[in-house]
């Protein structure tokens, strides 16, 4: 399968998701700067979502740049990952309206869990595709990604789940803090060669 077509399709879907997210932001009726106050919870939720997608896109680009061939399994794993990502605007909007409410935060947690599962599946599928094509170096590069190492470590995932569940019980909004910290300290810690992929 043509890798560039899959990447272009993925880019288009992510761009649409980001567009939907910003369209949920409501322009205040008043011209007072303080009228934005009512939108602050959504702005925070939107900023986290934007960081989420931006970081995911960078990692996705890295994995696909390393991969030489897109198999049917990779194609469907990528579709599943995009499907889970497409729920982010709904989760972001609902959390923005109830930032410290259990219902919206539980839904966000479910979306984030499914997204993580889909991302791990996509990563593993890409690793297997590269091994099958005898591109061990590419497979190893994906294995070395911090986000992959974190998601494939069941002990770290279990600790995160426990922290999120406790947060959802006592202070639901702490989940957004946990997600942000994971994005910044795990997802955004890219491989050293990630900015030199296409250097001549």
mmCIF file of C-alpha atoms in Angstrom, residues 48-168:
data_model
loop_
_atom_site.group_PDB
_atom_site.id
_atom_site.type_symbol
_atom_site.label_atom_id
_atom_site.label_comp_id
_atom_site.label_asym_id
_atom_site.label_seq_id
_atom_site.Cartn_x
_atom_site.Cartn_y
_atom_site.Cartn_z
ATOM 1 C CA UNK A 48 -4.531 19.716 26.562
ATOM 2 C CA UNK A 49 -6.278 18.128 23.565
ATOM 3 C CA UNK A 50 -4.193 20.159 21.110
ATOM 4 C CA UNK A 51 -0.981 19.163 22.898
ATOM 5 C CA UNK A 52 -2.228 15.576 22.897
ATOM 6 C CA UNK A 53 -2.836 15.475 19.140
ATOM 7 C CA UNK A 54 0.289 17.473 18.268
ATOM 8 C CA UNK A 55 2.502 15.102 20.243
ATOM 9 C CA UNK A 56 0.733 12.021 18.870
ATOM 10 C CA UNK A 57 1.126 13.309 15.308
ATOM 11 C CA UNK A 58 4.875 13.825 15.753
ATOM 12 C CA UNK A 59 5.338 10.293 17.099
ATOM 13 C CA UNK A 60 3.099 8.888 14.368
ATOM 14 C CA UNK A 61 5.154 10.693 11.717
ATOM 15 C CA UNK A 62 8.351 9.280 13.201
ATOM 16 C CA UNK A 63 7.077 5.689 13.112
ATOM 17 C CA UNK A 64 5.813 5.996 9.553
ATOM 18 C CA UNK A 65 9.019 7.682 8.373
ATOM 19 C CA UNK A 66 10.973 4.719 9.741
ATOM 20 C CA UNK A 67 8.626 2.156 8.189
ATOM 21 C CA UNK A 68 9.263 1.057 4.602
ATOM 22 C CA UNK A 69 5.991 -0.706 3.769
ATOM 23 C CA UNK A 70 2.367 -0.334 4.912
ATOM 24 C CA UNK A 71 0.713 -3.721 5.306
ATOM 25 C CA UNK A 72 -3.022 -4.375 5.566
ATOM 26 C CA UNK A 73 -2.561 -4.929 9.306
ATOM 27 C CA UNK A 74 -0.848 -1.532 9.665
ATOM 28 C CA UNK A 75 -3.598 0.125 7.625
ATOM 29 C CA UNK A 76 -6.368 -1.240 9.864
ATOM 30 C CA UNK A 77 -4.427 -0.583 13.069
ATOM 31 C CA UNK A 78 -3.971 3.014 11.886
ATOM 32 C CA UNK A 79 -7.711 3.265 11.175
ATOM 33 C CA UNK A 80 -8.514 2.000 14.669
ATOM 34 C CA UNK A 81 -6.123 4.574 16.138
ATOM 35 C CA UNK A 82 -7.788 7.386 14.142
ATOM 36 C CA UNK A 83 -11.227 6.111 15.195
ATOM 37 C CA UNK A 84 -10.322 6.391 18.876
ATOM 38 C CA UNK A 85 -8.752 9.824 18.287
ATOM 39 C CA UNK A 86 -11.971 11.043 16.643
ATOM 40 C CA UNK A 87 -13.738 10.861 20.033
ATOM 41 C CA UNK A 88 -11.381 13.458 21.506
ATOM 42 C CA UNK A 89 -13.477 16.514 20.458
ATOM 43 C CA UNK A 90 -16.532 15.089 22.267
ATOM 44 C CA UNK A 91 -14.503 14.239 25.372
ATOM 45 C CA UNK A 92 -12.791 17.651 25.287
ATOM 46 C CA UNK A 93 -16.082 19.522 24.940
ATOM 47 C CA UNK A 94 -17.795 17.606 27.728
ATOM 48 C CA UNK A 95 -14.864 18.028 30.125
ATOM 49 C CA UNK A 96 -14.823 21.721 29.205
ATOM 50 C CA UNK A 97 -18.402 22.004 30.467
ATOM 51 C CA UNK A 98 -17.805 19.940 33.600
ATOM 52 C CA UNK A 99 -14.097 20.150 34.344
ATOM 53 C CA UNK A 100 -14.308 18.556 37.787
ATOM 54 C CA UNK A 101 -17.338 16.319 37.213
ATOM 55 C CA UNK A 102 -17.084 12.537 37.284
ATOM 56 C CA UNK A 103 -19.194 11.780 34.192
ATOM 57 C CA UNK A 104 -17.189 13.820 31.665
ATOM 58 C CA UNK A 105 -13.869 12.854 33.261
ATOM 59 C CA UNK A 106 -14.745 9.133 33.203
ATOM 60 C CA UNK A 107 -15.664 9.418 29.523
ATOM 61 C CA UNK A 108 -12.378 11.233 28.819
ATOM 62 C CA UNK A 109 -10.558 8.466 30.691
ATOM 63 C CA UNK A 110 -12.255 5.779 28.590
ATOM 64 C CA UNK A 111 -11.356 7.624 25.369
ATOM 65 C CA UNK A 112 -7.749 8.046 26.541
ATOM 66 C CA UNK A 113 -7.506 4.353 27.511
ATOM 67 C CA UNK A 114 -8.871 3.194 24.131
ATOM 68 C CA UNK A 115 -6.581 5.659 22.336
ATOM 69 C CA UNK A 116 -3.567 4.301 24.265
ATOM 70 C CA UNK A 117 -4.562 0.738 23.421
ATOM 71 C CA UNK A 118 -4.948 1.649 19.731
ATOM 72 C CA UNK A 119 -1.604 3.478 19.708
ATOM 73 C CA UNK A 120 0.151 0.503 21.298
ATOM 74 C CA UNK A 121 -1.457 -1.830 18.751
ATOM 75 C CA UNK A 122 -0.354 0.428 15.877
ATOM 76 C CA UNK A 123 3.201 0.583 17.237
ATOM 77 C CA UNK A 124 3.411 -3.200 17.618
ATOM 78 C CA UNK A 125 1.961 -3.719 14.129
ATOM 79 C CA UNK A 126 4.570 -1.375 12.643
ATOM 80 C CA UNK A 127 7.337 -3.178 14.529
ATOM 81 C CA UNK A 128 6.156 -6.546 13.171
ATOM 82 C CA UNK A 129 5.889 -5.139 9.628
ATOM 83 C CA UNK A 130 9.468 -3.879 9.802
ATOM 84 C CA UNK A 131 10.735 -7.186 11.217
ATOM 85 C CA UNK A 132 8.904 -9.045 8.441
ATOM 86 C CA UNK A 133 10.656 -6.823 5.879
ATOM 87 C CA UNK A 134 14.007 -7.373 7.630
ATOM 88 C CA UNK A 135 14.285 -3.761 8.719
ATOM 89 C CA UNK A 136 15.378 -4.538 12.273
ATOM 90 C CA UNK A 137 16.889 -1.093 12.725
ATOM 91 C CA UNK A 138 13.532 0.583 12.010
ATOM 92 C CA UNK A 139 11.715 -1.842 14.319
ATOM 93 C CA UNK A 140 14.237 -1.143 17.067
ATOM 94 C CA UNK A 141 13.809 2.631 16.639
ATOM 95 C CA UNK A 142 10.069 2.265 17.277
ATOM 96 C CA UNK A 143 10.741 0.004 20.259
ATOM 97 C CA UNK A 144 13.037 2.662 21.721
ATOM 98 C CA UNK A 145 10.379 5.387 21.627
ATOM 99 C CA UNK A 146 9.634 6.492 25.181
ATOM 100 C CA UNK A 147 5.880 6.443 24.599
ATOM 101 C CA UNK A 148 6.049 2.846 23.358
ATOM 102 C CA UNK A 149 8.236 1.740 26.271
ATOM 103 C CA UNK A 150 5.819 3.367 28.715
ATOM 104 C CA UNK A 151 2.663 1.891 27.178
ATOM 105 C CA UNK A 152 4.152 -1.590 26.902
ATOM 106 C CA UNK A 153 5.252 -1.606 30.565
ATOM 107 C CA UNK A 154 2.281 -3.085 32.447
ATOM 108 C CA UNK A 155 3.608 -1.924 35.851
ATOM 109 C CA UNK A 156 3.712 1.736 34.795
ATOM 110 C CA UNK A 157 0.290 1.436 33.134
ATOM 111 C CA UNK A 158 -1.143 -0.147 36.304
ATOM 112 C CA UNK A 159 0.226 2.703 38.447
ATOM 113 C CA UNK A 160 -1.331 5.228 36.058
ATOM 114 C CA UNK A 161 -4.708 3.445 36.137
ATOM 115 C CA UNK A 162 -4.681 3.386 39.949
ATOM 116 C CA UNK A 163 -3.842 7.107 40.115
ATOM 117 C CA UNK A 164 -6.564 7.972 37.570
ATOM 118 C CA UNK A 165 -9.218 5.895 39.385
ATOM 119 C CA UNK A 166 -8.341 7.492 42.730
ATOM 120 C CA UNK A 167 -8.430 10.906 41.096
ATOM 121 C CA UNK A 168 -11.812 10.225 39.504
#
